[in-house]
Short mmCIF file of C-alpha atoms in Angstrom, two decimals:
data_model
loop_
_atom_site.label_atom_id
_atom_site.label_comp_id
_atom_site.label_asym_id
_atom_site.label_seq_id
_atom_site.Cartn_x
_atom_site.Cartn_y
_atom_site.Cartn_z
CA GLY A 1347 -86.71 -34.28 -56.22
CA ASN A 1348 -84.32 -36.86 -56.18
CA LYS A 1349 -83.87 -36.02 -60.09
CA PHE A 1350 -83.33 -32.63 -59.29
CA LEU A 1351 -79.97 -33.61 -56.53
CA ALA A 1352 -79.27 -36.21 -58.45
CA HIS A 1353 -78.30 -33.77 -61.28
CA ILE A 1354 -76.49 -32.03 -58.13
CA ARG A 1355 -74.25 -34.05 -57.63
CA GLU A 1356 -72.21 -33.94 -60.85
CA VAL A 1357 -71.74 -29.72 -61.55
CA ASP A 1358 -68.21 -28.95 -59.60
CA ALA A 1359 -69.48 -25.11 -58.33
CA ILE A 1360 -72.98 -24.54 -57.61
CA ALA A 1361 -75.00 -20.67 -58.29
CA HIS A 1362 -77.38 -19.84 -56.03
CA VAL A 1363 -79.53 -17.17 -57.75
CA VAL A 1364 -81.34 -15.88 -55.26
CA ARG A 1365 -83.65 -12.30 -55.85
CA CYS A 1366 -82.42 -9.35 -54.18
CA PHE A 1367 -85.09 -6.51 -54.94
CA GLU A 1368 -88.62 -5.67 -54.13
CA HIS A 1369 -91.54 -5.26 -56.62
CA PRO A 1370 -95.55 -6.03 -56.77
CA ASP A 1371 -96.00 -6.62 -59.81
CA VAL A 1372 -93.26 -9.66 -59.80
CA ILE A 1373 -94.44 -12.08 -57.56
CA HIS A 1374 -92.55 -14.21 -54.99
CA VAL A 1375 -93.63 -17.32 -53.87
CA ALA A 1376 -93.31 -16.77 -50.38
CA ASN A 1377 -94.93 -13.40 -50.42
CA LYS A 1378 -91.94 -11.25 -49.25
CA VAL A 1379 -88.72 -11.16 -50.73
CA ASP A 1380 -85.51 -12.99 -48.71
CA PRO A 1381 -83.07 -14.07 -49.54
CA ILE A 1382 -81.76 -15.10 -47.10
CA ALA A 1383 -84.41 -17.13 -45.91
CA ASP A 1384 -84.31 -18.51 -49.80
CA ILE A 1385 -80.70 -19.22 -48.62
CA GLU A 1386 -82.12 -21.40 -45.88
CA THR A 1387 -84.41 -23.13 -47.71
CA ILE A 1388 -82.58 -24.77 -50.55
CA ASP A 1389 -79.27 -25.34 -48.34
CA THR A 1390 -81.08 -26.95 -45.97
CA GLU A 1391 -83.15 -29.05 -48.89
CA LEU A 1392 -78.73 -30.32 -49.55
CA ALA A 1393 -77.34 -30.88 -46.15
CA LEU A 1394 -80.25 -33.07 -45.72
CA ALA A 1395 -79.50 -35.35 -48.25
CA ASP A 1396 -76.10 -35.56 -47.37
CA LEU A 1397 -77.22 -36.53 -44.19
CA ASP A 1398 -78.97 -39.18 -45.75
CA SER A 1399 -75.82 -39.58 -48.46
CA VAL A 1400 -73.51 -39.64 -44.63
CA ASP A 1401 -75.36 -42.00 -42.41
CA LYS A 1402 -75.77 -44.73 -45.20
CA ALA A 1403 -71.82 -44.39 -45.68
CA ILE A 1404 -71.34 -44.81 -42.06
CA ALA A 1405 -73.18 -48.21 -42.10
CA ARG A 1406 -72.17 -49.14 -44.54
CA TYR A 1407 -68.04 -48.63 -43.99
CA GLU A 1408 -68.53 -49.86 -39.40
CA ARG A 1409 -69.41 -53.48 -41.70
CA VAL A 1410 -66.72 -53.38 -42.73
CA ALA A 1411 -64.16 -51.40 -39.84
CA LYS A 1412 -64.91 -54.89 -38.14
CA SER A 1413 -62.91 -56.69 -39.54
CA GLY A 1414 -60.04 -54.29 -38.93
CA ASP A 1415 -60.10 -52.60 -41.87
CA LYS A 1416 -57.77 -49.22 -41.37
CA ASP A 1417 -58.80 -47.20 -44.16
CA ALA A 1418 -62.57 -48.23 -43.50
CA LYS A 1419 -62.13 -46.63 -40.55
CA ALA A 1420 -60.49 -43.71 -41.25
CA ARG A 1421 -63.35 -42.50 -43.53
CA ILE A 1422 -65.78 -43.27 -41.18
CA GLU A 1423 -63.58 -40.98 -39.52
CA VAL A 1424 -64.34 -37.98 -41.59
CA LEU A 1425 -67.66 -38.88 -41.88
CA ALA A 1426 -68.43 -38.64 -38.44
CA ARG A 1427 -66.89 -35.08 -38.91
CA LEU A 1428 -68.96 -34.39 -41.70
CA ARG A 1429 -71.82 -35.36 -39.49
CA ALA A 1430 -71.25 -34.07 -36.60
CA ALA A 1431 -71.14 -30.24 -38.60
CA LEU A 1432 -73.89 -30.66 -40.81
CA ASP A 1433 -75.96 -31.63 -38.43
CA ALA A 1434 -75.08 -28.85 -36.39
CA GLY A 1435 -76.38 -26.63 -39.62
CA GLN A 1436 -73.38 -26.41 -41.40
CA ALA A 1437 -71.85 -27.53 -44.98
CA ALA A 1438 -69.82 -30.52 -45.90
CA ARG A 1439 -67.80 -27.66 -47.13
CA THR A 1440 -66.27 -25.69 -43.50
CA VAL A 1441 -64.87 -29.01 -41.84
CA ALA A 1442 -61.24 -28.65 -42.61
CA LEU A 1443 -60.22 -31.78 -44.29
CA SER A 1444 -57.35 -33.09 -45.63
CA ASP A 1445 -56.57 -33.38 -49.42
CA GLU A 1446 -56.56 -37.66 -48.40
CA GLU A 1447 -59.40 -37.49 -46.37
CA ARG A 1448 -61.32 -35.79 -49.40
CA VAL A 1449 -60.25 -38.43 -50.84
CA LEU A 1450 -61.87 -40.59 -49.16
CA VAL A 1451 -65.51 -38.64 -48.98
CA ARG A 1452 -65.30 -38.24 -53.34
CA GLU A 1453 -66.96 -40.91 -54.43
CA LEU A 1454 -69.77 -39.22 -51.95
CA PHE A 1455 -70.55 -36.10 -54.06
CA LEU A 1456 -72.17 -34.30 -51.47
CA LEU A 1457 -73.34 -31.42 -52.32
CA THR A 1458 -72.98 -29.18 -49.45
CA MET A 1459 -69.16 -29.63 -50.18
CA LYS A 1460 -69.10 -28.37 -53.39
CA PRO A 1461 -67.56 -24.23 -53.75
CA VAL A 1462 -71.05 -21.94 -53.91
CA LEU A 1463 -71.32 -19.01 -56.06
CA TYR A 1464 -73.69 -16.50 -54.99
CA ILE A 1465 -76.03 -14.68 -57.62
CA ALA A 1466 -77.70 -11.95 -56.67
CA ASN A 1467 -80.62 -10.07 -59.25
CA VAL A 1468 -80.81 -6.39 -58.72
CA THR A 1469 -83.57 -4.10 -59.70
CA GLU A 1470 -81.47 -1.85 -63.03
CA ASP A 1471 -80.83 0.42 -59.82
CA GLY A 1472 -80.12 -1.71 -57.14
CA PHE A 1473 -76.66 -2.43 -57.89
CA GLU A 1474 -75.84 0.56 -55.00
CA ASN A 1475 -77.77 0.90 -51.49
CA ASN A 1476 -79.54 -1.95 -51.66
CA PRO A 1477 -79.98 -4.72 -48.16
CA HIS A 1478 -80.96 -7.31 -49.45
CA LEU A 1479 -77.98 -7.26 -51.63
CA ASP A 1480 -76.02 -6.76 -48.29
CA ALA A 1481 -77.97 -9.68 -46.41
CA VAL A 1482 -76.65 -11.98 -48.88
CA ARG A 1483 -72.73 -10.16 -49.08
CA MET A 1484 -72.31 -11.07 -46.20
CA ARG A 1485 -73.66 -14.76 -46.14
CA ALA A 1486 -71.50 -15.02 -48.78
CA ALA A 1487 -68.30 -13.96 -46.84
CA ALA A 1488 -68.93 -15.72 -43.70
CA GLU A 1489 -68.54 -18.74 -45.82
CA GLY A 1490 -66.60 -17.72 -48.00
CA ALA A 1491 -67.88 -16.87 -51.05
CA GLU A 1492 -68.82 -14.79 -53.78
CA VAL A 1493 -71.27 -13.08 -54.38
CA VAL A 1494 -71.78 -11.10 -58.24
CA PRO A 1495 -75.11 -8.69 -58.26
CA VAL A 1496 -76.30 -8.16 -61.77
CA SER A 1497 -79.81 -7.39 -63.16
CA ALA A 1498 -81.95 -9.83 -65.66
CA ALA A 1499 -84.06 -6.54 -67.05
CA ILE A 1500 -81.13 -4.39 -67.38
CA GLU A 1501 -79.34 -8.51 -69.48
CA GLU A 1502 -82.63 -9.13 -71.46
CA GLU A 1503 -82.45 -5.62 -73.44
CA LEU A 1504 -78.30 -6.09 -73.33
CA SER A 1505 -78.81 -9.77 -75.68
CA GLN A 1506 -81.76 -7.68 -77.40
CA MET A 1507 -78.31 -4.59 -78.88
CA ASP A 1508 -75.97 -4.71 -81.46
CA ASP A 1509 -72.31 -4.46 -80.11
CA ALA A 1510 -71.76 -0.06 -80.16
CA ASP A 1511 -75.33 0.07 -78.61
CA ARG A 1512 -75.00 -2.44 -76.21
CA ASP A 1513 -71.54 0.02 -75.00
CA SER A 1514 -72.89 3.45 -74.80
CA PHE A 1515 -76.14 0.98 -72.82
CA LEU A 1516 -73.82 -0.03 -70.37
CA ALA A 1517 -71.77 3.38 -70.57
CA ASP A 1518 -75.09 5.34 -69.16
CA MET A 1519 -76.24 2.64 -66.33
CA GLY A 1520 -72.42 3.38 -65.13
CA LEU A 1521 -71.41 -0.35 -66.39
CA ASP A 1522 -68.04 -1.60 -67.66
CA GLU A 1523 -68.98 -5.57 -68.81
CA PRO A 1524 -72.36 -6.92 -68.67
CA GLY A 1525 -73.44 -9.00 -65.06
CA LEU A 1526 -72.88 -12.71 -67.42
CA ASN A 1527 -69.11 -11.69 -67.65
CA ARG A 1528 -69.15 -11.30 -64.07
CA VAL A 1529 -70.23 -14.44 -63.63
CA LEU A 1530 -68.43 -16.82 -66.34
CA ARG A 1531 -65.86 -14.98 -64.66
CA ALA A 1532 -66.95 -16.30 -60.63
CA ALA A 1533 -67.71 -19.34 -61.90
CA TYR A 1534 -63.83 -19.56 -63.06
CA LYS A 1535 -62.41 -18.21 -60.39
CA LEU A 1536 -64.10 -21.72 -58.32
#
């Protein structure tokens, strides 16, 4: 709810962890694995919260702009562009804004303005030939976002091993490093 959204407003980036595997023993809330639908559900909630913030800001600055305040007029112009993008189902981060324009709306802490990283949870053999992972990669490419495939099952096993066993296990799996390292590196790039 609102508490969740308030927490997200305070972060610098959003990491979507999405399920990219089929397994009969792991139930999906919608009884169907569809990572794109899962992403869209979250994106819609974030966009609706942003629309509410933008609408309130527009109403606030319209009152001030009537007195001739140039700053308020500039904010309204930027807010109108953001509102149009959100209405069209696009994230605020897709709107080309100058640094000065970003400063004008920074106080809103728009959720869809934040950079996104997709963490695709796959099975041990799901790093390749995985249509769910491919779909997330296509979605991310269209957004200019990065996808980091990680197997939670492998990560759990790695967490219980000493360094020598971990390195051997990773080599046997055909991996160079733990998924957590890849996630951290991608997050720093954001």
